[in-house]
C-alpha positions in Angstrom: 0.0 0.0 0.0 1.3 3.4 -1.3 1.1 6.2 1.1 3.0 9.4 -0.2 5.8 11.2 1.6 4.1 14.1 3.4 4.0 17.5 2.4 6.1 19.9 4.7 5.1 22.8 2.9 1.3 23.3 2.3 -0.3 26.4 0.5 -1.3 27.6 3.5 -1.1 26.2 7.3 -4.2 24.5 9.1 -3.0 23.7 12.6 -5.9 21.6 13.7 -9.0 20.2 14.3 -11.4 22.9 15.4 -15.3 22.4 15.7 -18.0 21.0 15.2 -21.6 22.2 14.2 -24.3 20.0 14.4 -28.3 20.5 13.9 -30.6 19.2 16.8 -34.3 18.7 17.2 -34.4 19.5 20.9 -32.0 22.2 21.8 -32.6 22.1 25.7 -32.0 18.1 25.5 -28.7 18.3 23.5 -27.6 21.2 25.6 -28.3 19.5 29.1 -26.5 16.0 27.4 -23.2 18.0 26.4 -23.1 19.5 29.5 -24.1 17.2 32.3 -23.3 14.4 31.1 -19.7 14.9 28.6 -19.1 17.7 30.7 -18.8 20.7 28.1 -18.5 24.6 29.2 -21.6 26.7 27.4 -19.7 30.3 26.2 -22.9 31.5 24.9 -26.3 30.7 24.1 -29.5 32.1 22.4 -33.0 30.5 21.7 -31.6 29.1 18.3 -28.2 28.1 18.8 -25.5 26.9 22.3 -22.4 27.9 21.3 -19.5 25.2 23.9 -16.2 24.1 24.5 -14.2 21.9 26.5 -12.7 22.7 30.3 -9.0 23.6 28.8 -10.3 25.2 25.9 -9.7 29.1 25.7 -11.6 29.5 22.2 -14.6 30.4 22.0 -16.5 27.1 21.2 -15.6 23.5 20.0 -18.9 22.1 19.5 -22.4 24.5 18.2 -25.7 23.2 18.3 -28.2 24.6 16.0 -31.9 24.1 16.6 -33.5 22.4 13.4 -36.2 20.2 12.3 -34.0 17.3 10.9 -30.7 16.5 12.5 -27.5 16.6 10.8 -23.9 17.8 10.2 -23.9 21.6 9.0 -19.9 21.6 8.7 -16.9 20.4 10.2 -13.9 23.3 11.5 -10.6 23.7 11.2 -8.3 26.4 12.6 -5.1 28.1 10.2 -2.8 30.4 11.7 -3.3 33.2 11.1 -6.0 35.8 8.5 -3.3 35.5 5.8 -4.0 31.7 5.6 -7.1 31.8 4.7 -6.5 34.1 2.4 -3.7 31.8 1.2 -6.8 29.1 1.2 -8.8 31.1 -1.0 -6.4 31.0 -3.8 -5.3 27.6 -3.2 -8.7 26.6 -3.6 -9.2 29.1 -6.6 -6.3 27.6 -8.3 -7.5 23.9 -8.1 -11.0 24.6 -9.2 -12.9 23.9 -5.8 -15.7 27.0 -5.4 -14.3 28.8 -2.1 -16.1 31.6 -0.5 -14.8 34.4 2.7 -18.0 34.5 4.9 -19.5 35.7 8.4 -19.8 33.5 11.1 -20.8 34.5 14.6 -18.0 34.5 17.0 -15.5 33.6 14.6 -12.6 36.1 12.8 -12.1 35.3 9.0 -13.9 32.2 7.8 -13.8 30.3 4.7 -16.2 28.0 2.9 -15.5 24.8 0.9 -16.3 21.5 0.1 -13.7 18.4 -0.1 -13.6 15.7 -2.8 -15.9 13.7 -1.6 -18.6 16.5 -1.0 -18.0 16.8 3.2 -18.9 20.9 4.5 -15.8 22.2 6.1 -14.7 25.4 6.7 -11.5 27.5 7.9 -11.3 30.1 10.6 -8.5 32.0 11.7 -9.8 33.2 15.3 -12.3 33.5 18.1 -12.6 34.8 21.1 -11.3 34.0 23.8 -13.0 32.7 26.9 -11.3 31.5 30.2 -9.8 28.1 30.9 -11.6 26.0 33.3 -9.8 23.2 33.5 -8.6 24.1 37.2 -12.1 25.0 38.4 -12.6 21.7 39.8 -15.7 22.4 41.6 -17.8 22.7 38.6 -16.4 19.4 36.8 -19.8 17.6 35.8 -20.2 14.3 34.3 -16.8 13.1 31.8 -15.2 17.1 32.1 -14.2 16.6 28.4 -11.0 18.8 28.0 -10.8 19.4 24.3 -11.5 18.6 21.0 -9.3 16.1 19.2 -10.8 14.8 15.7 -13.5 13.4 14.0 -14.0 10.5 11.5 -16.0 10.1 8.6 -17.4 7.8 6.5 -16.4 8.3 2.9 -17.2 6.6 -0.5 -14.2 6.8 -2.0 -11.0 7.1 1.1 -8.5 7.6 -1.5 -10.3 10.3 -3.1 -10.5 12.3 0.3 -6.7 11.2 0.9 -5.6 13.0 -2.1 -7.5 16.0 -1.3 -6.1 16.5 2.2 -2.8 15.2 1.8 -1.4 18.6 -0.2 -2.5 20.7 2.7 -0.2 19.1 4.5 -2.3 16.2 6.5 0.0 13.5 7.5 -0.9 10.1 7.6 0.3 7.9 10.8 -1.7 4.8 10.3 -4.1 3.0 7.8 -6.3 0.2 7.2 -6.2 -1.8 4.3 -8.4 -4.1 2.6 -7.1 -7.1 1.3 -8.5 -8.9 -1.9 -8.4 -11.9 -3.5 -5.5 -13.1 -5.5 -3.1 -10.8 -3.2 -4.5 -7.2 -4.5 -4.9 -4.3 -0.9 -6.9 -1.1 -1.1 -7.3 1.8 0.8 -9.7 1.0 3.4 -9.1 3.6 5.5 -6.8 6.4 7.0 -6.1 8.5 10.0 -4.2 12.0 8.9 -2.8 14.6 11.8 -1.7 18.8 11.7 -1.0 18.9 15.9 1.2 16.0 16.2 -0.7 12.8 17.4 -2.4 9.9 15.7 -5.4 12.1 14.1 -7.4 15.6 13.6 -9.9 13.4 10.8 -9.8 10.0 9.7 -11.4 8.9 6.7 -13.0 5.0 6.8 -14.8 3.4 3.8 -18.8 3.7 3.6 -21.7 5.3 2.6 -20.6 9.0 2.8 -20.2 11.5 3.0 -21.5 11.3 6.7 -20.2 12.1 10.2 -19.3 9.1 11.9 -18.1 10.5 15.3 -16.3 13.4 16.5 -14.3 13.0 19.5 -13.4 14.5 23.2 -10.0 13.6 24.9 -10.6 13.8 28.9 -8.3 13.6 31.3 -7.7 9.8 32.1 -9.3 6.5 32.9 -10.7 7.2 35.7 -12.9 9.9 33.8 -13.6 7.4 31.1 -15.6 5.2 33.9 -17.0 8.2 35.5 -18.8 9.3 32.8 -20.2 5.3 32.8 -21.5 5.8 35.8 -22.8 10.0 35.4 -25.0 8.4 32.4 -25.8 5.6 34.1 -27.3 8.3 37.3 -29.0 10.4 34.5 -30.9 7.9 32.9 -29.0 7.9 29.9 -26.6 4.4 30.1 -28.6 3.0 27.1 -27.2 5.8 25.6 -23.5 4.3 25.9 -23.1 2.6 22.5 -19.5 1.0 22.5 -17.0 0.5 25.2 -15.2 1.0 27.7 -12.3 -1.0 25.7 -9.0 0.0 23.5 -8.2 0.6 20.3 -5.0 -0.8 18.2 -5.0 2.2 15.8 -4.1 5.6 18.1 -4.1 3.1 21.0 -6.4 4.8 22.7 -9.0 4.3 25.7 -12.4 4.7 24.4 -16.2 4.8 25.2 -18.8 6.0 22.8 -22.4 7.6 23.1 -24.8 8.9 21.1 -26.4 12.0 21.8 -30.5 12.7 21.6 -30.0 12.8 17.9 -28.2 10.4 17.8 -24.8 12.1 16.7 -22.0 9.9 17.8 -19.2 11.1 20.4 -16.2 9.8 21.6 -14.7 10.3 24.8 -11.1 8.9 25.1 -7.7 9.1 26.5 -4.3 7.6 26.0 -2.8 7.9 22.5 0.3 8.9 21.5 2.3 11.6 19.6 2.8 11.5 15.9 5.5 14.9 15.6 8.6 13.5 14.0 8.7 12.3 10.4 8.5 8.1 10.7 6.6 5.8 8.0 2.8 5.4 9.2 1.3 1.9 10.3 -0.5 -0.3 8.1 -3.3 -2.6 10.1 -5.0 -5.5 7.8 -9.0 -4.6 8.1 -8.8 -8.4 9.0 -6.7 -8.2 12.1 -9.1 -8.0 15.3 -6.6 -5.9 17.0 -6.5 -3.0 14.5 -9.7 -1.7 16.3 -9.9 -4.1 19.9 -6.9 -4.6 21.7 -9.3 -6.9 23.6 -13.4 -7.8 24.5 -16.0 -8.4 21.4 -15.7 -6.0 18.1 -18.5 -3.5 17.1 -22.0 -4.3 16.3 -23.0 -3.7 12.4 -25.0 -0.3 13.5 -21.7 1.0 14.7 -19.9 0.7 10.7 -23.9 1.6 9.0 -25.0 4.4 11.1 -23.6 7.8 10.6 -24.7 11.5 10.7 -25.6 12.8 7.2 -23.8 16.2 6.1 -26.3 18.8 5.7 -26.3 18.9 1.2 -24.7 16.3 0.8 -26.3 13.1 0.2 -24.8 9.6 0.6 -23.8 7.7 -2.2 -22.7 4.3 -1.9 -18.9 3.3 -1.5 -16.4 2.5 -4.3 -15.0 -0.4 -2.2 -17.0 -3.3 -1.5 -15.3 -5.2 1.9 -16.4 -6.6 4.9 -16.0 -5.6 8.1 -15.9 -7.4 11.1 -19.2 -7.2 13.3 -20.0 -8.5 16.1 -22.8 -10.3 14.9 -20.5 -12.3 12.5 -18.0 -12.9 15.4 -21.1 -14.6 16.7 -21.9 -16.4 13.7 -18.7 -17.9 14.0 -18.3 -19.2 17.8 -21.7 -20.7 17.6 
């Protein structure tokens, strides 16, 4: 499996994953299940939209929730560096044919518009206000006290497609998945790409997609990974905890996963590693069990078919046909 030397210098310099924007039915829901239960800060709020971020964060918000009639994705964030990047951007994007557009967004400085090769909603921001760590004001840690935002993943038709789209602005790949075929052929199944130096900001695995698959909260440690077991286990909302606790291979991190009142799929981990230096990223076979459980049972089939749709963008069906391993067929194959 080919995976191209990175690209050390990009048109213009995203430095990470940023936000995410999401559309709910029931604002007051969503808002009382980011906050009591992962723990998230509200910076500001009005009858239509809660604008939050984690406990370490000092920008202005990580995660917005819109109030709308059918849930989805509006777009996914990334920060650059500075206003001369997106500008930068702009004619990066100009230049390679991909319609590009400088807009207003509340509480955010200089903001551009796009769409990837696969049709995912992103956009680019250079600032936003600040607003004051709380990470040391322990006496108002509720339920997980996510920390920050760390990356999201997404189910895309076509991986390769989406790799070659990020991988000039500088995305560098530190592990992958591939699928092996008969007769001794591999392709791309899937692929975790960085800008802050650990495993991932996005990771791109094969499906129906465009869509969200989950976005993803780092806490503090294990203990807060149980913790947050047993907040959503007090508020009612335990059903709610979809996958987990367990470990990954890939990123090697400690994991649960919950879906919100929409159903939008969140992560809370801990534990992976960093990814700064230049060194040749790791290949997992999609068939090796370890690639996503060090140990217990692998995934049910909801957790690789169910995904957040991208708000104008509608799914199509993925270029690469492979299995994946579900719990149900792990069943299947110990009775």
């Amino acid at each position: 499996m080919h995976i191209p030397a990175p690209v050390l210098n990009p048109p213009f310099n995203v430095t990470r994953s940023s936000h995410v924007v999401l559309t709910v039915r029931d604002l007051d829901a969503s808002r009382t299940f980011y906050t009591d239960l992962v723990g998230l800060v509200v910076s500001d709020a009005d009858s239509e939209t809660v604008w939050l971020r984690g406990r370490e964060e000092s920008a202005h918000h990580s995660l917005v929730l819109r109030k709308g009639a059918t849930p989805n994705c509006q777009r996914l964030g990334f920060r650059v560096l500075t206003d001369d990047d997106i500008l930068k951007a702009k004619d990066h994007f100009d230049s390679i044919g991909v319609p590009a557009q400088i807009v207003d967004v509340p509480y955010q400085g200089k903001t551009l518009h796009v769409r990837d090769a696969i049709g995912m909603p992103v956009e680019f921001t250079s600032s936003m206000p600040f607003r004051e760590r709380m990470f040391m004001a322990y006496d108002q840690y509720r339920g997980a006290a996510a920390q920050r935002i760390d990356h999201w993943q997404i189910q895309a038709q076509n991986v390769r497609r989406a790799f070659d789209f990020w991988h000039p602005l500088g995305f560098r790949t530190s592990e992958y998945t591939y699928s092996e075929e008969p007769g001794g052929g591999v392709d791309l199944w899937g692929v975790w790409m960085q800008r802050k130096g650990n495993p991932h900001d996005q990771v791109f695995t094969n499906g129906p997609g465009p869509r969200l698959h989950h976005f993803a909260y780092l806490l503090r440690d294990t203990a807060d990974l149980m913790h947050a077991c047993d907040v959503a286990g007090a508020l009612g909302l335990g059903r709610r905890l979809e996958r987990g606790p367990g470990r990954h291979g890939i990123s090697g991190a400690m994991f649960i996963y919950f879906r919100d009142p929409d159903g939008h799929r969140i992560e809370l981990f801990n534990t992976h590693y960093q990814n700064i230096d230049l060194e040749p990223p790791i290949g997992w076979s999609l068939s090796n069990p370890k690639r996503a459980d060090q140990w217990g049972m692998p995934a049910r089939a909801k957790w690789f078919n169910e995904a957040t749709v991208f708000e104008g963008a509608e799914p199509v069906e993925p270029d690469l046909a492979a299995d994946v391993p579900t719990l149900e067929k792990f069943l299947e194959m110990t009775d």
